[in-house]
CSV table of C-alpha atoms in Angstrom, one decimal:
chain,number,residue,atom,x,y,z
A,1,UNK,CA,0.0,-0.1,0.0
A,2,UNK,CA,1.4,3.4,-1.0
A,3,UNK,CA,1.8,6.1,1.5
A,4,UNK,CA,-0.1,9.5,1.2
A,5,UNK,CA,3.1,11.3,0.3
A,6,UNK,CA,3.6,8.7,-2.6
A,7,UNK,CA,-0.1,9.1,-3.9
A,8,UNK,CA,-1.7,11.8,-5.6
A,9,UNK,CA,-1.0,15.2,-7.3
A,10,UNK,CA,-0.4,18.5,-5.9
A,11,UNK,CA,-2.8,21.3,-6.6
A,12,UNK,CA,-3.3,24.7,-5.2
A,13,UNK,CA,-5.7,25.0,-2.0
A,14,UNK,CA,-7.9,27.1,-4.1
A,15,UNK,CA,-8.0,24.4,-6.9
A,16,UNK,CA,-8.7,21.6,-4.1
A,17,UNK,CA,-11.6,23.7,-2.7
A,18,UNK,CA,-13.0,24.2,-6.2
A,19,UNK,CA,-13.0,20.4,-7.1
A,20,UNK,CA,-14.5,19.3,-3.9
A,21,UNK,CA,-17.3,21.8,-4.1
A,22,UNK,CA,-18.0,20.8,-7.8
A,23,UNK,CA,-18.1,17.1,-6.7
A,24,UNK,CA,-20.8,17.9,-4.1
A,25,UNK,CA,-22.8,20.5,-6.0
A,26,UNK,CA,-26.2,18.7,-6.8
A,27,UNK,CA,-27.2,21.6,-9.2
A,28,UNK,CA,-24.3,20.5,-11.9
A,29,UNK,CA,-24.8,17.7,-14.6
A,30,UNK,CA,-23.8,14.4,-13.4
A,31,UNK,CA,-21.1,14.5,-16.0
A,32,UNK,CA,-19.4,17.4,-14.4
A,33,UNK,CA,-19.5,16.2,-10.9
A,34,UNK,CA,-17.8,12.9,-12.3
A,35,UNK,CA,-15.1,14.8,-13.8
A,36,UNK,CA,-14.6,16.4,-10.4
A,37,UNK,CA,-14.7,13.0,-8.7
A,38,UNK,CA,-12.1,11.7,-11.0
A,39,UNK,CA,-9.7,14.5,-10.2
A,40,UNK,CA,-10.5,14.5,-6.4
A,41,UNK,CA,-9.6,10.8,-6.1
A,42,UNK,CA,-6.1,11.6,-7.3
A,43,UNK,CA,-5.5,14.0,-4.6
A,44,UNK,CA,-4.3,13.3,-1.0
A,45,UNK,CA,-5.3,14.5,2.5
A,46,UNK,CA,-8.2,15.3,4.6
A,47,UNK,CA,-10.3,17.5,2.3
A,48,UNK,CA,-10.6,15.3,-0.7
A,49,UNK,CA,-11.4,12.3,1.6
A,50,UNK,CA,-14.1,14.2,3.4
A,51,UNK,CA,-15.6,15.2,0.0
A,52,UNK,CA,-15.7,11.7,-1.3
A,53,UNK,CA,-17.2,10.5,1.9
A,54,UNK,CA,-19.9,12.9,1.8
A,55,UNK,CA,-20.5,12.1,-1.8
A,56,UNK,CA,-21.2,8.3,-0.7
A,57,UNK,CA,-24.6,9.7,0.7
A,58,UNK,CA,-25.5,11.7,-2.6
A,59,UNK,CA,-28.8,11.2,-4.2
A,60,UNK,CA,-27.4,9.8,-7.2
A,61,UNK,CA,-26.5,6.2,-6.6
A,62,UNK,CA,-24.1,6.3,-9.5
A,63,UNK,CA,-22.1,9.0,-8.0
A,64,UNK,CA,-22.4,7.5,-4.4
A,65,UNK,CA,-21.1,4.1,-5.6
A,66,UNK,CA,-18.3,5.6,-7.5
A,67,UNK,CA,-17.2,7.8,-4.6
A,68,UNK,CA,-17.0,4.6,-2.4
A,69,UNK,CA,-15.1,2.9,-5.0
A,70,UNK,CA,-12.5,5.8,-5.1
A,71,UNK,CA,-12.1,5.6,-1.5
A,72,UNK,CA,-11.1,1.8,-1.8
A,73,UNK,CA,-8.9,2.6,-4.7
A,74,UNK,CA,-7.0,5.1,-2.7
A,75,UNK,CA,-6.6,2.7,0.0
A,76,UNK,CA,-7.3,5.4,2.6
A,77,UNK,CA,-7.5,4.0,6.2
A,78,UNK,CA,-9.1,7.2,7.1
A,79,UNK,CA,-12.2,6.3,5.2
A,80,UNK,CA,-13.0,3.2,7.1
A,81,UNK,CA,-15.5,4.5,9.5
A,82,UNK,CA,-17.5,6.2,6.9
A,83,UNK,CA,-17.4,3.1,4.8
A,84,UNK,CA,-18.5,1.1,7.5
A,85,UNK,CA,-21.4,3.5,8.2
A,86,UNK,CA,-22.4,3.2,4.5
A,87,UNK,CA,-22.3,-0.7,4.5
A,88,UNK,CA,-24.5,-0.9,7.6
A,89,UNK,CA,-27.0,1.6,6.3
A,90,UNK,CA,-29.8,-0.3,4.8
A,91,UNK,CA,-31.6,2.7,3.5
A,92,UNK,CA,-28.9,2.9,0.8
A,93,UNK,CA,-29.0,1.2,-2.4
A,94,UNK,CA,-27.4,-2.2,-2.6
A,95,UNK,CA,-24.8,-0.9,-5.3
A,96,UNK,CA,-23.7,1.8,-2.8
A,97,UNK,CA,-23.5,-0.8,0.2
A,98,UNK,CA,-21.6,-3.3,-2.2
A,99,UNK,CA,-19.1,-0.7,-3.1
A,100,UNK,CA,-18.3,0.2,0.4
A,101,UNK,CA,-17.8,-3.6,1.2
A,102,UNK,CA,-15.4,-3.8,-1.8
A,103,UNK,CA,-13.6,-0.6,-0.7
A,104,UNK,CA,-13.1,-2.1,2.9
A,105,UNK,CA,-11.4,-5.3,1.2
A,106,UNK,CA,-9.4,-3.0,-1.0
A,107,UNK,CA,-8.0,-1.0,2.1
A,108,UNK,CA,-7.4,-4.5,3.6
A,109,UNK,CA,-7.1,-3.8,7.2
A,110,UNK,CA,-7.3,-6.8,9.6
A,111,UNK,CA,-9.9,-4.9,11.6
A,112,UNK,CA,-12.1,-4.7,8.6
A,113,UNK,CA,-12.9,-8.3,8.9
A,114,UNK,CA,-15.2,-8.0,11.8
A,115,UNK,CA,-17.2,-5.3,9.8
A,116,UNK,CA,-17.5,-7.4,6.7
A,117,UNK,CA,-18.4,-10.7,8.6
A,118,UNK,CA,-21.3,-8.8,10.2
A,119,UNK,CA,-22.7,-7.8,6.8
A,120,UNK,CA,-22.0,-11.2,5.4
A,121,UNK,CA,-24.4,-12.7,8.1
A,122,UNK,CA,-27.2,-10.1,7.8
A,123,UNK,CA,-27.4,-8.0,4.8
A,124,UNK,CA,-30.5,-8.7,2.7
A,125,UNK,CA,-28.9,-8.2,-0.7
A,126,UNK,CA,-27.2,-11.1,-2.2
A,127,UNK,CA,-24.8,-8.7,-4.1
A,128,UNK,CA,-23.6,-7.1,-0.9
A,129,UNK,CA,-23.2,-10.4,0.8
A,130,UNK,CA,-21.3,-11.8,-2.2
A,131,UNK,CA,-19.1,-8.8,-1.9
A,132,UNK,CA,-18.4,-9.1,1.7
A,133,UNK,CA,-17.3,-12.9,0.9
A,134,UNK,CA,-15.0,-11.6,-1.7
A,135,UNK,CA,-13.5,-8.8,0.4
A,136,UNK,CA,-12.9,-11.1,3.4
A,137,UNK,CA,-11.1,-13.6,1.2
A,138,UNK,CA,-9.0,-10.8,-0.4
A,139,UNK,CA,-7.9,-9.6,2.9
A,140,UNK,CA,-6.7,-13.0,4.0
A,141,UNK,CA,-5.4,-13.9,0.5
A,142,UNK,CA,-3.6,-10.6,0.0
A,143,UNK,CA,-1.8,-11.1,3.4
A,144,UNK,CA,-0.6,-14.7,2.2
A,145,UNK,CA,0.7,-13.3,-1.2
A,146,UNK,CA,2.0,-10.0,0.0
A,147,UNK,CA,5.2,-10.5,-1.9
A,148,UNK,CA,3.8,-11.3,-5.1
A,149,UNK,CA,0.5,-9.3,-5.1
A,150,UNK,CA,1.7,-6.3,-7.2
A,151,UNK,CA,-0.4,-3.7,-8.7
A,152,UNK,CA,-2.7,-4.6,-11.5
A,153,UNK,CA,-1.5,-4.2,-15.1
A,154,UNK,CA,-4.7,-2.1,-15.4
A,155,UNK,CA,-3.7,0.0,-12.4
A,156,UNK,CA,-6.7,-0.8,-10.5
A,157,UNK,CA,-7.0,-2.4,-7.0
A,158,UNK,CA,-9.0,-5.6,-7.9
A,159,UNK,CA,-11.4,-7.4,-5.5
A,160,UNK,CA,-9.5,-10.5,-6.0
A,161,UNK,CA,-5.8,-11.6,-6.8
A,162,UNK,CA,-5.4,-13.1,-10.2
A,163,UNK,CA,-5.1,-16.8,-10.3
A,164,UNK,CA,-1.6,-18.1,-10.0
A,165,UNK,CA,0.5,-18.0,-13.3
A,166,UNK,CA,0.8,-21.4,-15.2
A,167,UNK,CA,-3.1,-22.1,-15.4
A,168,UNK,CA,-4.1,-22.4,-19.1
A,169,UNK,CA,-6.9,-20.4,-20.5
A,170,UNK,CA,-9.1,-23.5,-20.7
A,171,UNK,CA,-8.7,-24.2,-16.9
A,172,UNK,CA,-9.3,-20.5,-15.9
A,173,UNK,CA,-12.6,-20.6,-18.4
A,174,UNK,CA,-13.7,-23.6,-16.5
A,175,UNK,CA,-13.4,-22.1,-13.1
A,176,UNK,CA,-14.9,-18.9,-14.3
A,177,UNK,CA,-18.0,-20.6,-15.7
A,178,UNK,CA,-18.4,-23.2,-12.9
A,179,UNK,CA,-21.4,-22.2,-10.7
A,180,UNK,CA,-20.2,-24.3,-8.0
A,181,UNK,CA,-16.9,-22.6,-7.6
A,182,UNK,CA,-16.4,-20.1,-4.9
A,183,UNK,CA,-16.9,-16.3,-5.8
A,184,UNK,CA,-13.4,-15.5,-4.9
A,185,UNK,CA,-12.0,-18.3,-7.1
A,186,UNK,CA,-14.1,-17.2,-10.1
A,187,UNK,CA,-13.1,-13.6,-9.7
A,188,UNK,CA,-9.4,-14.9,-9.6
A,189,UNK,CA,-9.8,-16.7,-12.7
A,190,UNK,CA,-11.6,-13.6,-14.4
A,191,UNK,CA,-8.6,-11.3,-13.6
A,192,UNK,CA,-6.0,-13.9,-14.8
A,193,UNK,CA,-7.9,-14.1,-18.2
A,194,UNK,CA,-8.0,-10.4,-18.4
A,195,UNK,CA,-4.2,-10.0,-17.8
A,196,UNK,CA,-3.7,-12.9,-20.4
A,197,UNK,CA,-5.8,-11.1,-22.8
A,198,UNK,CA,-5.8,-13.6,-25.7
A,199,UNK,CA,-8.7,-14.0,-28.0
A,200,UNK,CA,-9.7,-17.2,-26.3
A,201,UNK,CA,-9.4,-15.5,-22.9
A,202,UNK,CA,-11.7,-12.7,-24.0
A,203,UNK,CA,-14.0,-15.3,-25.4
A,204,UNK,CA,-14.4,-16.9,-22.1
A,205,UNK,CA,-14.8,-13.6,-20.2
A,206,UNK,CA,-17.7,-12.9,-22.6
A,207,UNK,CA,-19.4,-16.1,-22.0
A,208,UNK,CA,-19.3,-15.5,-18.4
A,209,UNK,CA,-21.9,-12.7,-19.0
A,210,UNK,CA,-24.4,-15.5,-18.5
A,211,UNK,CA,-23.4,-16.3,-15.0
A,212,UNK,CA,-26.0,-16.5,-12.3
A,213,UNK,CA,-24.4,-13.9,-10.0
A,214,UNK,CA,-25.3,-10.3,-10.9
A,215,UNK,CA,-22.2,-9.3,-8.9
A,216,UNK,CA,-20.0,-11.4,-11.1
A,217,UNK,CA,-21.8,-10.3,-14.3
A,218,UNK,CA,-21.1,-6.7,-13.4
A,219,UNK,CA,-17.5,-7.4,-12.8
A,220,UNK,CA,-17.3,-9.1,-16.2
A,221,UNK,CA,-18.7,-6.1,-17.8
A,222,UNK,CA,-16.3,-3.8,-15.8
A,223,UNK,CA,-13.3,-6.0,-17.0
A,224,UNK,CA,-14.5,-5.9,-20.7
A,225,UNK,CA,-14.5,-2.3,-20.5
A,226,UNK,CA,-10.9,-2.4,-19.3
A,227,UNK,CA,-9.9,-4.6,-22.3
A,228,UNK,CA,-11.5,-2.2,-24.7
A,229,UNK,CA,-11.9,-5.4,-27.0
A,230,UNK,CA,-14.5,-4.7,-29.9
A,231,UNK,CA,-15.3,-8.3,-29.9
A,232,UNK,CA,-17.3,-7.8,-26.7
A,233,UNK,CA,-19.6,-5.0,-28.2
A,234,UNK,CA,-22.5,-7.3,-29.3
A,235,UNK,CA,-22.6,-8.9,-25.9
A,236,UNK,CA,-22.4,-5.8,-24.0
A,237,UNK,CA,-25.0,-4.3,-26.2
A,238,UNK,CA,-27.3,-7.3,-25.4
A,239,UNK,CA,-26.9,-6.6,-21.7
A,240,UNK,CA,-27.4,-2.7,-21.9
A,241,UNK,CA,-30.6,-3.4,-23.9
A,242,UNK,CA,-32.1,-6.1,-21.5
A,243,UNK,CA,-34.6,-4.1,-19.2
A,244,UNK,CA,-34.8,-7.3,-16.9
A,245,UNK,CA,-30.9,-7.4,-16.2
A,246,UNK,CA,-29.9,-6.0,-13.0
A,247,UNK,CA,-29.2,-2.1,-13.2
A,248,UNK,CA,-25.5,-2.5,-11.8
A,249,UNK,CA,-24.8,-5.0,-14.6
A,250,UNK,CA,-26.3,-2.7,-17.3
A,251,UNK,CA,-24.4,0.3,-15.9
A,252,UNK,CA,-21.2,-1.5,-16.2
A,253,UNK,CA,-22.2,-2.6,-19.6
A,254,UNK,CA,-22.8,1.1,-20.7
A,255,UNK,CA,-19.4,2.3,-19.1
A,256,UNK,CA,-17.7,-0.6,-21.0
A,257,UNK,CA,-19.2,0.5,-24.3
A,258,UNK,CA,-18.1,3.9,-23.7
A,259,UNK,CA,-14.5,2.5,-23.4
A,260,UNK,CA,-14.9,0.6,-26.7
A,261,UNK,CA,-16.5,3.4,-28.4
A,262,UNK,CA,-17.2,2.2,-31.7
A,263,UNK,CA,-19.9,3.9,-33.8
A,264,UNK,CA,-22.7,1.3,-32.8
A,265,UNK,CA,-21.7,1.8,-29.1
A,266,UNK,CA,-21.8,5.5,-29.2
A,267,UNK,CA,-25.4,5.4,-30.9
A,268,UNK,CA,-26.5,3.1,-28.3
A,269,UNK,CA,-25.2,5.3,-25.4
A,270,UNK,CA,-27.2,8.1,-26.9
A,271,UNK,CA,-30.3,6.2,-27.1
A,272,UNK,CA,-30.0,4.9,-23.5
A,273,UNK,CA,-28.9,8.2,-21.9
A,274,UNK,CA,-32.9,8.5,-21.7
A,275,UNK,CA,-33.3,5.2,-20.0
A,276,UNK,CA,-35.8,5.1,-17.0
A,277,UNK,CA,-33.1,3.6,-14.8
A,278,UNK,CA,-30.9,6.5,-13.4
A,279,UNK,CA,-27.9,4.2,-12.9
A,280,UNK,CA,-28.2,3.4,-16.6
A,281,UNK,CA,-29.0,6.8,-18.1
A,282,UNK,CA,-26.4,8.6,-16.1
A,283,UNK,CA,-23.7,6.1,-16.8
A,284,UNK,CA,-24.4,6.7,-20.5
A,285,UNK,CA,-24.3,10.6,-20.1
A,286,UNK,CA,-20.9,10.2,-18.3
A,287,UNK,CA,-19.6,7.9,-20.8
A,288,UNK,CA,-20.5,10.3,-23.8
A,289,UNK,CA,-19.0,13.3,-21.9
A,290,UNK,CA,-15.8,11.3,-21.4
A,291,UNK,CA,-15.7,10.5,-25.1
A,292,UNK,CA,-16.3,14.1,-26.1
A,293,UNK,CA,-13.3,15.2,-24.1
A,294,UNK,CA,-11.1,12.6,-25.4
A,295,UNK,CA,-12.0,13.5,-29.0
A,296,UNK,CA,-11.2,17.0,-28.3
A,297,UNK,CA,-7.7,15.7,-27.2
A,298,UNK,CA,-8.3,16.5,-23.4
A,299,UNK,CA,-8.2,14.4,-20.6
A,300,UNK,CA,-11.5,13.9,-18.7
A,301,UNK,CA,-9.7,13.0,-15.5
A,302,UNK,CA,-7.2,16.0,-15.3
A,303,UNK,CA,-9.0,18.9,-17.1
A,304,UNK,CA,-9.8,20.7,-13.9
A,305,UNK,CA,-6.2,20.4,-12.7
A,306,UNK,CA,-5.2,22.2,-16.0
A,307,UNK,CA,-7.8,24.9,-15.7
A,308,UNK,CA,-6.7,28.6,-14.3
A,309,UNK,CA,-6.6,28.7,-10.7
A,310,UNK,CA,-9.7,29.5,-9.1
A,311,UNK,CA,-9.7,32.7,-6.8
């Protein structure tokens, strides 16, 4: 885990205040608030952490869950009490509670085990319980493989360590698609296939979109977005179009299609930006906004940091 002195970018106090304010300004379009969030998560210190913590209680479940995710990616131990509060608050959407559980696993403190075990035993949402199961195993597994559990090649703090090197694509595929396997083992196979990245590996990942677990399906869509492989477009389009699919899976499919960014994907994002499910419509809006900035040669994540200093 990197220290605060090693993580993040330096900005002026005025810029930091501006970014935090933008993140929490509910009058702004969701795309602008996400742009602020993507900048804030690269800062260090109390103010950015507190802004992200406040955002976990936002009326937008999409923004709230992304804020919890960011706290986990930052591996900021100072966020643990707030994440515990989110996890235990059953008035919050399961997607937000799930992300709080995942963040507690990413932070990886031994003390988080008790918090996760409590929700594993009592949370009414299967996606939250499954996430607690994953997070508990990650904390224990990461401790066991601390010397080899380096950063993901995709620069993400993943909810499971990739399966050990040496397993074939066929073996990993079998684990990933096996409904009798443990969730952590299936996630480990998923990330190993992602890191391998061959055509056969991507095909196995696409096939796992038929898994019974909505939690696993949503992670599969997320991974396909990381890979940005156009061969996944048709499968992701099918997920996004399926009104009976879990919103957390459709939202990840929308974001993945934004990463792939072919003409068909963009057209569909424009269509589903009007979807009746806010998780989906807002995901499409954010994805389209990111594409707009990228096409203009700008970084969606760092645009504010390049802006003139705010007085």
